[in-house]
Amino acid sequence: MSPSATAKDPAPQEPGSTPEHGALDRYFRISERGSSLAREIRGGFATFFAMAYIIVLNPIILGSAKDMYGHQLDNGQLVTATCLTAAFTTLLMGVVGNVPIALAAGLGVNSVVALQLAPRMSWPDAMGMVVLAGLVVMLLVATGLRERVMNAVPFGLRKAISIGIGLFIMLIGLVDSGFVTRIPDVAQTTVPLQLGTGGHLTGWPVLVFVLGALLTLALIVRKVPGAILISIVAMTVLAVIVNAVADVPSWGLTTPEWPGNPVASPDFGLIGQVSLFGGFSKVGVLTGVLFVFTVLLSCFFDAMGTIMGVSDEAKLTDAQGQMPGINKVLFVDGIAVAAGGASSSSATTAFVESTAGVGEGARTGFANLVTGGLFAVALFLTPVATMVPSQAATPALIAVGFLILANSVRDIDWADYTIAVPAFVTMVMMPFTYSITNGIGMGFITFAVLRLAAGRGREVPTPMYVVAAVFAFYYLMPALGLT
């Protein structure tokens, strides 16, 4: 049986394109969703380039931390683990879930693992906690509880989650490109961000980003097929040329230059280095449970928000904003969390950068075959995969952020403050706290409180009260001395 998800507004066929009626088309329902193999392939490439930074960033975050014994994870082994897990889980999501949602090591969760778990136990113990969180996620899916929570979210809040993600990925793009930078604490100012460096846009990397953003938007306005991918490739070529002829101090994580040796042998030494329950003997049962709960909460709602946002943008939801066949998607996400722990690459989760592929026209899991395949190739060609600078890839996030905002903001009932205010809180808290989970949590709490205050408490589904209470407890944990 083919994976199920129904398009409520299939994209129009490109000029000159024809529906494919082969086995791949029937299994992935490519023509049914108004897509084409060309669009799916372009979307898969765009998503990979938009999230390829994780190949470099995840090893930096995990590799810079030490466990309680002073041990550090090997950088080369972390690169292998990151690529392998991203390839496996992205392919699995494509084949089973049939949605264009790619997965990789989750930012935020890896910091929790590196900074909260590892210093209190060994690395295998910390990764065991991640595996346990993944098993709990799968249990919640199997019992139907996770789907009930997602289906209980009001339509207006679903749209707000999509918009919040759009604003969030725009901020990610602006920060990663260097267009916006953090003001150091030593400046003793209450203003956290600034334009460029010292309030000015300087340097070739920022220019590449600006040109890429303008090119992407211009191509989208002209309705050019492959706009995002064309921009990424063009700006990468420009960046390589600029780096070769100009004195550029730094491009950030990746330098746009052709590597002397493009082939790198993978090192699978971290795969399977897990102790499921060893951490409990180090920190105690209560603290261990709270650690698992912390990882679980972040994985659960980060993925929930991303899945909602990406599926809505891809037109895979029905009139109520729900996605048919979502249980398959949620179960694969649970497998991904556990797989990330089992490979020592930290929890793997749905990536919001998948919207870059959706913006390119991806509507099915076939795009994931392309993205997952590229991660598999990156196992051996990591130097090539990481030569695309963030300044060339992040313009896609700016464009997609705008498209999400434009498509969703009109669907919120702004006249009903009990939904409008929680929607507003959800939208702004995602970028302002740099967390999808925080945006969802604060929005849910606000929704429950305002409906009660308005005497409309019976209109709030029970799962929403439960989740709001869980988030309230989570935010109060430091005050209760439970962290």
Short mmCIF file of C-alpha atoms in Angstrom, two decimals:
data_model
loop_
_atom_site.label_atom_id
_atom_site.label_comp_id
_atom_site.label_asym_id
_atom_site.label_seq_id
_atom_site.Cartn_x
_atom_site.Cartn_y
_atom_site.Cartn_z
CA MET A 1 0.00 0.00 0.00
CA SER A 2 1.35 3.42 -0.88
CA PRO A 3 2.02 5.99 1.83
CA SER A 4 -0.95 8.23 2.37
CA ALA A 5 -1.31 11.98 2.46
CA THR A 6 -3.77 14.01 0.48
CA ALA A 7 -3.04 17.28 -1.28
CA LYS A 8 -5.78 19.81 -0.88
CA ASP A 9 -4.34 22.21 -3.45
CA PRO A 10 -1.96 20.47 -5.83
CA ALA A 11 0.64 22.63 -7.50
CA PRO A 12 0.09 23.33 -11.20
CA GLN A 13 2.14 21.39 -13.71
CA GLU A 14 5.17 23.16 -15.10
CA PRO A 15 5.04 24.15 -18.77
CA GLY A 16 6.20 21.25 -20.85
CA SER A 17 6.00 18.72 -18.00
CA THR A 18 3.96 15.55 -18.27
CA PRO A 19 2.64 13.30 -15.49
CA GLU A 20 4.70 10.17 -14.91
CA HIS A 21 2.59 7.03 -14.61
CA GLY A 22 5.25 4.49 -13.66
CA ALA A 23 5.65 2.59 -10.43
CA LEU A 24 7.48 5.47 -8.73
CA ASP A 25 4.73 7.90 -9.68
CA ARG A 26 2.01 5.60 -8.34
CA TYR A 27 3.84 4.76 -5.11
CA PHE A 28 4.76 8.34 -4.24
CA ARG A 29 1.62 9.82 -5.83
CA ILE A 30 3.72 12.40 -7.64
CA SER A 31 1.22 13.30 -10.37
CA GLU A 32 -1.70 13.10 -7.95
CA ARG A 33 -0.13 15.83 -5.87
CA GLY A 34 0.51 18.00 -8.92
CA SER A 35 4.26 17.52 -8.85
CA SER A 36 6.80 15.99 -11.23
CA LEU A 37 10.04 14.04 -10.94
CA ALA A 38 11.96 17.17 -11.93
CA ARG A 39 10.38 19.16 -9.12
CA GLU A 40 10.97 16.42 -6.57
CA ILE A 41 14.63 16.12 -7.58
CA ARG A 42 15.17 19.88 -7.42
CA GLY A 43 13.41 19.99 -4.07
CA GLY A 44 15.60 17.20 -2.71
CA PHE A 45 18.76 19.03 -3.76
CA ALA A 46 17.51 22.36 -2.33
CA THR A 47 16.69 20.78 1.04
CA PHE A 48 20.09 19.08 1.23
CA PHE A 49 22.02 22.26 0.48
CA ALA A 50 19.88 24.21 2.98
CA MET A 51 20.67 21.77 5.80
CA ALA A 52 24.11 20.45 4.82
CA TYR A 53 25.62 22.74 7.45
CA ILE A 54 24.60 20.16 10.07
CA ILE A 55 27.40 17.90 8.79
CA VAL A 56 29.86 20.47 10.12
CA LEU A 57 27.92 22.05 12.98
CA ASN A 58 26.75 18.93 14.84
CA PRO A 59 30.31 17.57 15.28
CA ILE A 60 31.43 21.00 16.50
CA ILE A 61 28.70 21.14 19.17
CA LEU A 62 29.09 17.54 20.38
CA GLY A 63 32.84 17.32 19.84
CA SER A 64 33.59 20.40 21.94
CA ALA A 65 32.00 18.92 25.08
CA LYS A 66 33.43 16.46 27.59
CA ASP A 67 31.66 13.79 29.61
CA MET A 68 32.18 13.31 33.36
CA TYR A 69 35.38 11.36 32.65
CA GLY A 70 36.84 14.06 30.41
CA HIS A 71 36.28 12.08 27.22
CA GLN A 72 35.49 13.85 23.94
CA LEU A 73 33.85 12.38 20.85
CA ASP A 74 36.01 12.08 17.73
CA ASN A 75 35.18 14.69 15.08
CA GLY A 76 35.60 12.34 12.11
CA GLN A 77 33.40 9.71 13.72
CA LEU A 78 30.77 12.37 14.48
CA VAL A 79 30.71 13.45 10.82
CA THR A 80 30.11 9.84 9.80
CA ALA A 81 27.41 9.33 12.43
CA THR A 82 25.66 12.58 11.46
CA CYS A 83 25.62 11.77 7.73
CA LEU A 84 24.65 8.12 8.21
CA THR A 85 21.73 8.84 10.53
CA ALA A 86 20.46 11.73 8.40
CA ALA A 87 20.60 9.52 5.29
CA PHE A 88 18.82 6.57 6.93
CA THR A 89 16.04 8.54 8.63
CA THR A 90 15.41 10.86 5.67
CA LEU A 91 15.11 7.88 3.31
CA LEU A 92 12.84 6.11 5.79
CA MET A 93 10.59 9.16 6.07
CA GLY A 94 10.34 9.36 2.30
CA VAL A 95 9.49 5.69 1.77
CA VAL A 96 7.16 5.23 4.76
CA GLY A 97 5.70 8.69 5.34
CA ASN A 98 5.76 9.95 1.73
CA VAL A 99 6.35 13.54 2.79
CA PRO A 100 9.18 15.91 1.77
CA ILE A 101 10.44 16.27 5.33
CA ALA A 102 14.15 15.58 5.81
CA LEU A 103 15.69 14.68 9.16
CA ALA A 104 19.07 15.17 10.81
CA ALA A 105 20.61 15.83 14.22
CA GLY A 106 18.42 18.42 15.92
CA LEU A 107 19.92 21.74 16.92
CA GLY A 108 19.03 22.56 20.49
CA VAL A 109 18.72 18.91 21.46
CA ASN A 110 22.40 18.32 20.71
CA SER A 111 23.25 21.23 23.02
CA VAL A 112 21.14 19.65 25.78
CA VAL A 113 23.01 16.38 25.30
CA ALA A 114 26.41 18.08 25.20
CA LEU A 115 25.94 20.59 28.01
CA GLN A 116 23.42 19.00 30.40
CA LEU A 117 23.67 15.22 30.02
CA ALA A 118 27.28 14.45 29.11
CA PRO A 119 28.94 16.36 32.00
CA ARG A 120 26.93 14.22 34.48
CA MET A 121 27.63 10.80 32.91
CA SER A 122 29.55 9.04 30.13
CA TRP A 123 28.83 9.62 26.44
CA PRO A 124 27.23 6.17 26.00
CA ASP A 125 25.02 6.93 29.02
CA ALA A 126 23.96 10.29 27.56
CA MET A 127 23.14 8.73 24.18
CA GLY A 128 21.18 6.04 26.00
CA MET A 129 18.94 8.78 27.41
CA VAL A 130 18.28 9.93 23.83
CA VAL A 131 17.39 6.38 22.75
CA LEU A 132 14.94 6.09 25.66
CA ALA A 133 13.31 9.39 24.63
CA GLY A 134 12.88 7.99 21.12
CA LEU A 135 11.29 4.81 22.45
CA VAL A 136 8.84 6.90 24.49
CA VAL A 137 7.96 8.90 21.36
CA MET A 138 7.23 5.67 19.48
CA LEU A 139 5.09 4.46 22.40
CA LEU A 140 3.08 7.70 22.34
CA VAL A 141 2.52 7.26 18.61
CA ALA A 142 1.52 3.60 18.96
CA THR A 143 -1.08 4.48 21.61
CA GLY A 144 -2.44 7.32 19.48
CA LEU A 145 -1.61 9.95 22.11
CA ARG A 146 0.75 11.94 19.90
CA GLU A 147 -1.76 12.17 17.06
CA ARG A 148 -4.48 13.18 19.54
CA VAL A 149 -2.30 16.03 20.77
CA MET A 150 -1.63 17.23 17.23
CA ASN A 151 -5.29 16.95 16.20
CA ALA A 152 -6.36 18.87 19.32
CA VAL A 153 -4.45 21.97 18.24
CA PRO A 154 -6.98 24.59 17.00
CA PHE A 155 -6.80 25.61 13.35
CA GLY A 156 -5.67 29.15 14.19
CA LEU A 157 -2.80 27.89 16.33
CA ARG A 158 -1.76 25.48 13.57
CA LYS A 159 -1.45 28.42 11.22
CA ALA A 160 0.42 30.40 13.88
CA ILE A 161 2.92 27.54 14.26
CA SER A 162 3.52 27.66 10.49
CA ILE A 163 4.01 31.44 10.58
CA GLY A 164 6.29 31.20 13.62
CA ILE A 165 8.41 28.67 11.78
CA GLY A 166 8.54 30.99 8.79
CA LEU A 167 9.78 33.86 10.96
CA PHE A 168 12.17 31.52 12.76
CA ILE A 169 13.83 30.22 9.59
CA MET A 170 14.11 33.80 8.30
CA LEU A 171 16.01 34.72 11.46
CA ILE A 172 18.16 31.59 11.10
CA GLY A 173 18.98 32.67 7.56
CA LEU A 174 19.83 36.22 8.59
CA VAL A 175 22.05 35.08 11.47
CA ASP A 176 23.80 32.22 9.67
CA SER A 177 24.62 34.49 6.73
CA GLY A 178 26.11 37.21 8.94
CA PHE A 179 23.53 39.75 7.76
CA VAL A 180 22.46 39.97 11.41
CA THR A 181 24.91 39.34 14.26
CA ARG A 182 24.77 39.07 18.02
CA ILE A 183 26.07 42.01 20.02
CA PRO A 184 28.65 40.69 22.53
CA ASP A 185 27.76 40.87 26.22
CA VAL A 186 30.83 43.02 26.84
CA ALA A 187 29.07 45.82 24.96
CA GLN A 188 26.74 46.13 27.98
CA THR A 189 23.71 46.95 25.85
CA THR A 190 20.17 45.65 26.05
CA VAL A 191 20.03 45.40 22.24
CA PRO A 192 20.78 41.73 21.40
CA LEU A 193 21.18 41.91 17.60
CA GLN A 194 22.67 44.29 15.08
CA LEU A 195 22.94 44.71 11.34
CA GLY A 196 26.09 43.05 10.01
CA THR A 197 29.22 43.89 11.99
CA GLY A 198 29.12 47.00 14.16
CA GLY A 199 25.84 48.03 12.58
CA HIS A 200 27.19 47.95 9.01
CA LEU A 201 27.14 45.42 6.19
CA THR A 202 30.75 44.69 5.34
CA GLY A 203 32.67 41.95 3.59
CA TRP A 204 32.25 39.70 0.57
CA PRO A 205 30.28 36.93 2.36
CA VAL A 206 27.43 39.30 3.26
CA LEU A 207 27.41 40.65 -0.30
CA VAL A 208 27.03 37.09 -1.62
CA PHE A 209 24.06 36.61 0.72
CA VAL A 210 22.40 39.87 -0.33
CA LEU A 211 22.83 39.08 -4.02
CA GLY A 212 21.54 35.55 -3.39
CA ALA A 213 18.45 36.82 -1.57
CA LEU A 214 17.67 39.32 -4.34
CA LEU A 215 18.26 36.71 -7.05
CA THR A 216 16.04 34.15 -5.29
CA LEU A 217 13.18 36.60 -4.82
CA ALA A 218 13.50 37.91 -8.38
CA LEU A 219 13.34 34.38 -9.79
CA ILE A 220 10.31 33.59 -7.60
CA VAL A 221 8.55 36.75 -8.79
CA ARG A 222 9.30 35.70 -12.37
CA LYS A 223 7.95 32.21 -11.51
CA VAL A 224 11.13 30.57 -12.79
CA PRO A 225 11.15 26.80 -12.13
CA GLY A 226 14.05 25.86 -9.86
CA ALA A 227 14.43 29.40 -8.49
CA ILE A 228 15.87 28.36 -5.12
CA LEU A 229 18.26 25.77 -6.51
CA ILE A 230 19.42 28.08 -9.29
CA SER A 231 20.24 30.74 -6.70
CA ILE A 232 22.13 28.31 -4.44
CA VAL A 233 24.27 27.02 -7.32
CA ALA A 234 24.90 30.49 -8.76
CA MET A 235 25.91 31.98 -5.41
CA THR A 236 28.15 29.00 -4.62
CA VAL A 237 30.00 29.54 -7.90
CA LEU A 238 30.28 33.26 -7.14
CA ALA A 239 31.53 32.52 -3.62
CA VAL A 240 34.19 30.13 -4.94
CA ILE A 241 35.39 32.80 -7.37
CA VAL A 242 35.39 35.53 -4.73
CA ASN A 243 37.26 33.32 -2.27
CA ALA A 244 39.90 32.59 -4.91
CA VAL A 245 40.59 36.20 -5.92
CA ALA A 246 39.81 38.23 -2.78
CA ASP A 247 41.16 38.27 0.75
CA VAL A 248 38.22 36.96 2.79
CA PRO A 249 39.04 36.53 6.52
CA SER A 250 36.22 34.08 7.21
CA TRP A 251 33.09 32.60 5.63
CA GLY A 252 31.93 31.01 8.86
CA LEU A 253 31.60 27.23 9.16
CA THR A 254 32.32 26.41 5.50
CA THR A 255 34.82 27.91 3.08
CA PRO A 256 33.76 27.90 -0.58
CA GLU A 257 36.75 26.27 -2.19
CA TRP A 258 37.19 23.05 -4.07
CA PRO A 259 38.88 20.61 -1.67
CA GLY A 260 42.26 19.18 -2.56
CA ASN A 261 41.03 15.72 -1.65
CA PRO A 262 37.26 15.49 -2.13
CA VAL A 263 37.06 11.90 -0.83
CA ALA A 264 36.98 11.13 2.90
CA SER A 265 36.70 7.63 4.37
CA PRO A 266 33.83 7.23 6.87
CA ASP A 267 34.63 6.09 10.40
CA PHE A 268 31.78 4.11 12.02
CA GLY A 269 33.42 3.86 15.43
CA LEU A 270 30.59 5.59 17.33
CA ILE A 271 27.74 3.49 15.96
CA GLY A 272 26.13 1.43 18.72
CA GLN A 273 28.12 2.99 21.56
CA VAL A 274 25.10 3.26 23.86
CA SER A 275 24.24 2.38 27.46
CA LEU A 276 20.48 2.52 27.89
CA PHE A 277 20.26 2.71 31.68
CA GLY A 278 23.82 3.51 32.74
CA GLY A 279 23.02 7.18 33.23
CA PHE A 280 20.50 6.44 35.98
CA SER A 281 23.24 4.97 38.17
CA LYS A 282 25.21 8.20 37.76
CA VAL A 283 22.52 10.82 38.44
CA GLY A 284 19.73 8.88 40.15
CA VAL A 285 16.32 7.79 38.91
CA LEU A 286 14.49 11.13 39.34
CA THR A 287 17.16 13.22 37.63
CA GLY A 288 17.52 10.59 34.92
CA VAL A 289 13.78 10.65 34.23
CA LEU A 290 13.86 14.45 34.08
CA PHE A 291 16.75 14.30 31.60
CA VAL A 292 14.77 11.93 29.36
CA PHE A 293 11.72 14.19 29.78
CA THR A 294 13.75 17.24 28.69
CA VAL A 295 15.00 15.50 25.54
CA LEU A 296 11.53 14.09 24.87
CA LEU A 297 9.79 17.45 25.19
CA SER A 298 12.18 19.18 22.80
CA CYS A 299 12.03 16.36 20.22
CA PHE A 300 8.25 15.95 20.49
CA PHE A 301 7.23 19.55 19.92
CA ASP A 302 10.08 20.66 17.65
CA ALA A 303 9.10 17.87 15.28
CA MET A 304 5.39 18.54 15.73
CA GLY A 305 5.77 22.18 14.77
CA THR A 306 8.03 21.38 11.82
CA ILE A 307 5.74 18.63 10.51
CA MET A 308 2.72 20.93 10.79
CA GLY A 309 4.49 23.83 9.11
CA VAL A 310 6.09 21.88 6.26
CA SER A 311 3.01 19.75 5.50
CA ASP A 312 0.81 22.86 5.45
CA GLU A 313 3.20 24.67 3.11
CA ALA A 314 3.32 21.59 0.86
CA LYS A 315 -0.51 21.52 0.74
CA LEU A 316 -0.67 18.06 2.29
CA THR A 317 -3.28 19.00 4.90
CA ASP A 318 -7.06 18.93 4.66
CA ALA A 319 -9.54 21.75 5.29
CA GLN A 320 -9.13 21.34 9.07
CA GLY A 321 -5.35 21.62 8.80
CA GLN A 322 -4.81 17.90 9.55
CA MET A 323 -2.63 15.58 7.50
CA PRO A 324 -4.05 12.15 6.59
CA GLY A 325 -1.70 9.28 7.41
CA ILE A 326 0.27 11.38 9.88
CA ASN A 327 0.82 8.44 12.27
CA LYS A 328 3.38 6.99 9.86
CA VAL A 329 5.25 10.29 9.83
CA LEU A 330 5.18 10.55 13.62
CA PHE A 331 6.37 6.98 14.11
CA VAL A 332 9.32 7.49 11.76
CA ASP A 333 10.17 10.62 13.74
CA GLY A 334 10.28 8.50 16.92
CA ILE A 335 12.57 5.99 15.19
CA ALA A 336 14.76 8.91 14.15
CA VAL A 337 15.19 10.13 17.74
CA ALA A 338 16.26 6.66 18.87
CA ALA A 339 18.50 6.19 15.82
CA GLY A 340 20.30 9.45 16.59
CA GLY A 341 21.11 8.24 20.08
CA ALA A 342 22.18 4.81 18.80
CA SER A 343 24.65 6.44 16.40
CA SER A 344 25.91 8.98 18.99
CA SER A 345 24.90 11.86 16.72
CA SER A 346 22.26 13.05 19.22
CA ALA A 347 18.50 13.04 18.62
CA THR A 348 17.54 13.19 14.96
CA THR A 349 14.42 15.17 14.12
CA ALA A 350 12.48 16.82 11.30
CA PHE A 351 14.35 19.79 9.83
CA VAL A 352 12.57 23.06 9.20
CA GLU A 353 14.93 23.62 6.27
CA SER A 354 12.78 21.10 4.41
CA THR A 355 10.71 24.14 3.49
CA ALA A 356 13.48 25.02 1.01
CA GLY A 357 12.62 21.85 -0.93
CA VAL A 358 8.90 22.50 -0.63
CA GLY A 359 9.47 26.00 -1.96
CA GLU A 360 11.19 24.36 -4.93
CA GLY A 361 8.07 22.27 -5.60
CA ALA A 362 8.65 19.06 -3.60
CA ARG A 363 5.38 17.45 -2.53
CA THR A 364 6.23 13.78 -1.94
CA GLY A 365 8.68 11.46 -0.25
CA PHE A 366 10.59 11.07 -3.52
CA ALA A 367 12.36 14.34 -2.71
CA ASN A 368 13.59 12.62 0.45
CA LEU A 369 15.19 9.90 -1.64
CA VAL A 370 17.29 12.61 -3.25
CA THR A 371 18.13 14.37 0.02
CA GLY A 372 18.85 11.10 1.85
CA GLY A 373 20.94 9.88 -1.08
CA LEU A 374 23.03 13.05 -0.96
CA PHE A 375 23.65 12.54 2.76
CA ALA A 376 24.76 8.98 1.95
CA VAL A 377 27.14 10.32 -0.71
CA ALA A 378 28.40 12.85 1.84
CA LEU A 379 29.69 9.91 3.89
CA PHE A 380 32.46 9.67 1.31
CA LEU A 381 32.47 13.20 -0.12
CA THR A 382 32.07 15.31 3.00
CA PRO A 383 34.60 17.94 1.81
CA VAL A 384 32.50 18.53 -1.34
CA ALA A 385 29.17 18.44 0.48
CA THR A 386 30.33 21.12 2.89
CA MET A 387 31.81 23.54 0.34
CA VAL A 388 28.49 25.38 -0.10
CA PRO A 389 28.76 28.41 2.23
CA SER A 390 25.81 29.40 4.36
CA GLN A 391 25.71 32.72 2.51
CA ALA A 392 24.72 30.82 -0.66
CA ALA A 393 22.14 28.53 0.98
CA THR A 394 20.42 30.84 3.48
CA PRO A 395 18.69 33.11 0.92
CA ALA A 396 16.35 30.15 0.38
CA LEU A 397 15.23 30.47 4.01
CA ILE A 398 14.40 34.13 3.56
CA ALA A 399 12.25 33.44 0.50
CA VAL A 400 10.49 30.45 2.04
CA GLY A 401 9.87 32.35 5.29
CA PHE A 402 8.03 35.02 3.32
CA LEU A 403 6.00 32.46 1.38
CA ILE A 404 4.88 30.71 4.58
CA LEU A 405 3.86 34.02 6.14
CA ALA A 406 1.96 35.13 3.03
CA ASN A 407 0.09 31.83 2.76
CA SER A 408 -0.96 31.48 6.41
CA VAL A 409 -1.48 34.83 8.14
CA ARG A 410 -4.88 35.50 6.55
CA ASP A 411 -6.33 32.25 7.93
CA ILE A 412 -6.17 33.30 11.60
CA ASP A 413 -9.31 34.76 13.19
CA TRP A 414 -7.81 37.99 14.50
CA ALA A 415 -11.19 39.15 15.84
CA ASP A 416 -11.22 36.34 18.44
CA TYR A 417 -8.61 37.38 20.98
CA THR A 418 -8.65 33.96 22.66
CA ILE A 419 -7.05 32.55 19.51
CA ALA A 420 -5.39 35.70 18.11
CA VAL A 421 -3.29 36.41 21.22
CA PRO A 422 -2.01 32.81 21.60
CA ALA A 423 -1.30 32.83 17.85
CA PHE A 424 0.68 36.05 18.24
CA VAL A 425 2.62 34.64 21.21
CA THR A 426 3.40 31.47 19.26
CA MET A 427 4.61 33.43 16.24
CA VAL A 428 6.92 35.83 18.03
CA MET A 429 8.32 33.45 20.64
CA MET A 430 9.76 31.04 18.09
CA PRO A 431 12.24 33.53 16.61
CA PHE A 432 12.69 35.56 19.81
CA THR A 433 13.62 32.51 21.91
CA TYR A 434 15.25 30.73 18.97
CA SER A 435 13.12 27.66 19.68
CA ILE A 436 10.10 26.05 18.02
CA THR A 437 9.34 24.22 21.27
CA ASN A 438 9.19 27.43 23.33
CA GLY A 439 6.86 29.06 20.82
CA ILE A 440 4.48 26.12 20.95
CA GLY A 441 4.62 25.82 24.73
CA MET A 442 3.96 29.48 25.47
CA GLY A 443 1.23 29.61 22.84
CA PHE A 444 -0.53 26.56 24.30
CA ILE A 445 -0.38 27.91 27.86
CA THR A 446 -1.73 31.30 26.72
CA PHE A 447 -4.56 29.62 24.78
CA ALA A 448 -5.70 27.52 27.76
CA VAL A 449 -5.55 30.47 30.18
CA LEU A 450 -7.39 32.92 27.91
CA ARG A 451 -10.16 30.45 27.04
CA LEU A 452 -10.67 29.83 30.77
CA ALA A 453 -10.65 33.58 31.47
CA ALA A 454 -13.28 34.12 28.78
CA GLY A 455 -15.53 31.45 30.26
CA ARG A 456 -14.92 29.17 27.28
CA GLY A 457 -12.92 26.53 29.06
CA ARG A 458 -15.11 23.71 27.73
CA GLU A 459 -14.01 24.59 24.20
CA VAL A 460 -10.43 23.61 25.00
CA PRO A 461 -9.71 19.95 24.15
CA THR A 462 -8.44 17.91 27.10
CA PRO A 463 -5.09 17.14 25.42
CA MET A 464 -4.44 20.89 25.18
CA TYR A 465 -4.89 21.27 28.95
CA VAL A 466 -2.55 18.33 29.55
CA VAL A 467 0.13 19.69 27.24
CA ALA A 468 -0.18 23.21 28.68
CA ALA A 469 0.26 21.76 32.19
CA VAL A 470 3.31 19.76 31.05
CA PHE A 471 4.88 22.89 29.57
CA ALA A 472 4.10 24.89 32.71
CA PHE A 473 5.85 22.22 34.79
CA TYR A 474 8.79 22.24 32.38
CA TYR A 475 9.23 26.00 32.70
CA LEU A 476 8.92 25.81 36.50
CA MET A 477 11.49 23.02 36.86
CA PRO A 478 14.43 25.39 37.58
CA ALA A 479 12.43 27.22 40.24
CA LEU A 480 11.50 23.88 41.82
CA GLY A 481 15.16 22.82 41.88
CA LEU A 482 14.55 19.93 39.47
CA THR A 483 17.24 20.74 36.88
#
